[in-house]
Amino acid sequence: MQQNRRDFLKWSSLFGGLALTPVQLSSNLLKTSPMIIKWAGCNVNCGTKYPIKVHTQDGIIKYVSTDNEGKDEFDTRQARACVRGRSSRYKVYNANRLKRPLKRVGKRGEGKFMPISWE
């Protein structure tokens, strides 16, 4: 079997990259910040305002969970949010969410808007 320079460089870069991967992964795992859990109220239009737990890391909502604390018996119930309430994270990071106020510049229904200030 004949080996040329190009094949040697391909294989050596592959094995070199594999050798460094665990070191890079472990150093990235050590740099992660802790998960912060805060209680909030469900703001879905059903009007129940059930408590939800918002799990954030580096200021970004990772997931939303519901109340799983306390006894869940016949006479005492847990106040659990519905699926819409637990999916409220997707409202925050939706691409179609308005991030600043807009003023209509065209006729009604044309869909022409311009950004304005909060004042």
mmCIF file of C-alpha atoms in Angstrom:
data_model
loop_
_atom_site.group_PDB
_atom_site.id
_atom_site.type_symbol
_atom_site.label_atom_id
_atom_site.label_comp_id
_atom_site.label_asym_id
_atom_site.label_seq_id
_atom_site.Cartn_x
_atom_site.Cartn_y
_atom_site.Cartn_z
ATOM 1 C CA MET A 1 0.000 0.000 0.000
ATOM 2 C CA GLN A 2 1.390 3.310 -1.071
ATOM 3 C CA GLN A 3 0.827 6.391 1.066
ATOM 4 C CA ASN A 4 1.211 9.905 -0.250
ATOM 5 C CA ARG A 5 1.573 13.184 1.611
ATOM 6 C CA ARG A 6 -2.070 14.230 1.145
ATOM 7 C CA ASP A 7 -3.454 11.035 2.717
ATOM 8 C CA PHE A 8 -1.007 11.334 5.590
ATOM 9 C CA LEU A 9 -2.157 14.905 6.334
ATOM 10 C CA LYS A 10 -5.837 13.915 6.159
ATOM 11 C CA TRP A 11 -5.437 11.071 8.634
ATOM 12 C CA SER A 12 -3.135 12.980 10.992
ATOM 13 C CA SER A 13 -5.551 15.943 11.170
ATOM 14 C CA LEU A 14 -8.458 13.570 11.839
ATOM 15 C CA PHE A 15 -6.692 11.810 14.712
ATOM 16 C CA GLY A 16 -5.340 15.092 16.072
ATOM 17 C CA GLY A 17 -8.829 16.580 16.135
ATOM 18 C CA LEU A 18 -10.236 13.534 17.890
ATOM 19 C CA ALA A 19 -7.510 13.708 20.505
ATOM 20 C CA LEU A 20 -8.330 17.348 21.368
ATOM 21 C CA THR A 21 -12.117 16.950 21.437
ATOM 22 C CA PRO A 22 -12.499 15.578 25.018
ATOM 23 C CA VAL A 23 -10.296 18.357 26.399
ATOM 24 C CA GLN A 24 -12.382 21.040 24.675
ATOM 25 C CA LEU A 25 -15.660 19.463 25.747
ATOM 26 C CA SER A 26 -14.622 19.175 29.379
ATOM 27 C CA SER A 27 -13.390 22.782 29.485
ATOM 28 C CA ASN A 28 -16.695 23.998 27.983
ATOM 29 C CA LEU A 29 -18.665 22.031 30.573
ATOM 30 C CA LEU A 30 -16.746 23.700 33.378
ATOM 31 C CA LYS A 31 -17.566 27.200 32.043
ATOM 32 C CA THR A 32 -21.360 26.804 32.156
ATOM 33 C CA SER A 33 -23.233 28.959 34.610
ATOM 34 C CA PRO A 34 -25.726 27.495 37.073
ATOM 35 C CA MET A 35 -29.423 27.064 36.315
ATOM 36 C CA ILE A 36 -31.556 29.696 38.082
ATOM 37 C CA ILE A 37 -35.137 28.798 38.979
ATOM 38 C CA LYS A 38 -37.713 31.551 39.556
ATOM 39 C CA TRP A 39 -41.424 31.344 40.227
ATOM 40 C CA ALA A 40 -43.785 33.244 37.934
ATOM 41 C CA GLY A 41 -47.472 33.318 37.125
ATOM 42 C CA CYS A 42 -49.027 31.789 34.039
ATOM 43 C CA ASN A 43 -50.285 34.553 31.725
ATOM 44 C CA VAL A 44 -52.430 32.514 29.362
ATOM 45 C CA ASN A 45 -55.908 33.899 28.687
ATOM 46 C CA CYS A 46 -57.687 31.219 30.735
ATOM 47 C CA GLY A 47 -57.487 33.510 33.798
ATOM 48 C CA THR A 48 -56.161 30.967 36.284
ATOM 49 C CA LYS A 49 -52.689 32.475 36.920
ATOM 50 C CA TYR A 50 -51.229 29.139 37.993
ATOM 51 C CA PRO A 51 -47.660 29.195 39.345
ATOM 52 C CA ILE A 52 -44.914 28.093 36.962
ATOM 53 C CA LYS A 53 -41.176 27.621 37.428
ATOM 54 C CA VAL A 54 -38.975 29.391 34.906
ATOM 55 C CA HIS A 55 -35.530 27.778 34.531
ATOM 56 C CA THR A 56 -32.970 30.249 33.154
ATOM 57 C CA GLN A 57 -29.287 29.979 32.343
ATOM 58 C CA ASP A 58 -27.224 33.018 31.293
ATOM 59 C CA GLY A 59 -30.432 35.067 31.113
ATOM 60 C CA ILE A 60 -32.045 32.711 28.574
ATOM 61 C CA ILE A 61 -35.143 30.679 29.397
ATOM 62 C CA LYS A 62 -34.225 27.014 29.007
ATOM 63 C CA TYR A 63 -37.581 25.481 29.967
ATOM 64 C CA VAL A 64 -40.739 26.127 31.957
ATOM 65 C CA SER A 65 -42.103 23.588 34.427
ATOM 66 C CA THR A 66 -45.194 23.483 36.590
ATOM 67 C CA ASP A 67 -45.889 23.000 40.295
ATOM 68 C CA ASN A 68 -44.840 19.489 41.348
ATOM 69 C CA GLU A 69 -44.313 20.299 45.020
ATOM 70 C CA GLY A 70 -46.550 19.363 47.901
ATOM 71 C CA LYS A 71 -49.064 16.573 48.254
ATOM 72 C CA ASP A 72 -51.213 15.553 45.317
ATOM 73 C CA GLU A 73 -54.143 13.942 47.067
ATOM 74 C CA PHE A 74 -57.893 13.943 46.606
ATOM 75 C CA ASP A 75 -58.669 16.805 48.992
ATOM 76 C CA THR A 76 -55.553 18.925 48.264
ATOM 77 C CA ARG A 77 -54.525 19.482 44.684
ATOM 78 C CA GLN A 78 -51.461 20.900 43.040
ATOM 79 C CA ALA A 79 -51.941 24.008 40.938
ATOM 80 C CA ARG A 80 -50.471 22.846 37.645
ATOM 81 C CA ALA A 81 -50.326 25.018 34.554
ATOM 82 C CA CYS A 82 -51.759 23.810 31.270
ATOM 83 C CA VAL A 83 -49.713 23.025 28.168
ATOM 84 C CA ARG A 84 -50.194 26.548 26.829
ATOM 85 C CA GLY A 85 -48.823 27.968 30.069
ATOM 86 C CA ARG A 86 -45.812 25.661 30.036
ATOM 87 C CA SER A 87 -45.041 26.618 26.434
ATOM 88 C CA SER A 88 -44.856 30.343 27.251
ATOM 89 C CA ARG A 89 -41.122 30.269 26.564
ATOM 90 C CA TYR A 90 -41.909 30.105 22.853
ATOM 91 C CA LYS A 91 -43.832 33.376 23.070
ATOM 92 C CA VAL A 92 -40.726 35.139 24.371
ATOM 93 C CA TYR A 93 -38.395 33.869 21.640
ATOM 94 C CA ASN A 94 -40.846 33.829 18.711
ATOM 95 C CA ALA A 95 -39.438 35.363 15.518
ATOM 96 C CA ASN A 96 -42.730 37.210 14.860
ATOM 97 C CA ARG A 97 -42.800 38.868 18.288
ATOM 98 C CA LEU A 98 -42.841 42.682 18.259
ATOM 99 C CA LYS A 99 -39.735 44.072 19.933
ATOM 100 C CA ARG A 100 -40.534 47.786 19.509
ATOM 101 C CA PRO A 101 -43.657 49.838 18.827
ATOM 102 C CA LEU A 102 -44.777 50.252 15.234
ATOM 103 C CA LYS A 103 -46.931 52.914 13.580
ATOM 104 C CA ARG A 104 -49.107 52.147 10.575
ATOM 105 C CA VAL A 105 -48.049 54.266 7.577
ATOM 106 C CA GLY A 106 -50.178 52.720 4.847
ATOM 107 C CA LYS A 107 -53.869 52.052 4.570
ATOM 108 C CA ARG A 108 -55.516 49.638 6.916
ATOM 109 C CA GLY A 109 -54.762 46.037 5.948
ATOM 110 C CA GLU A 110 -51.719 46.843 3.772
ATOM 111 C CA GLY A 111 -49.252 45.730 6.417
ATOM 112 C CA LYS A 112 -46.986 48.794 6.134
ATOM 113 C CA PHE A 113 -45.499 49.938 9.430
ATOM 114 C CA MET A 114 -42.549 52.043 10.592
ATOM 115 C CA PRO A 115 -40.746 51.727 13.940
ATOM 116 C CA ILE A 116 -41.263 54.539 16.443
ATOM 117 C CA SER A 117 -39.864 55.331 19.894
ATOM 118 C CA TRP A 118 -41.533 54.335 23.154
ATOM 119 C CA GLU A 119 -42.401 57.964 23.910
#
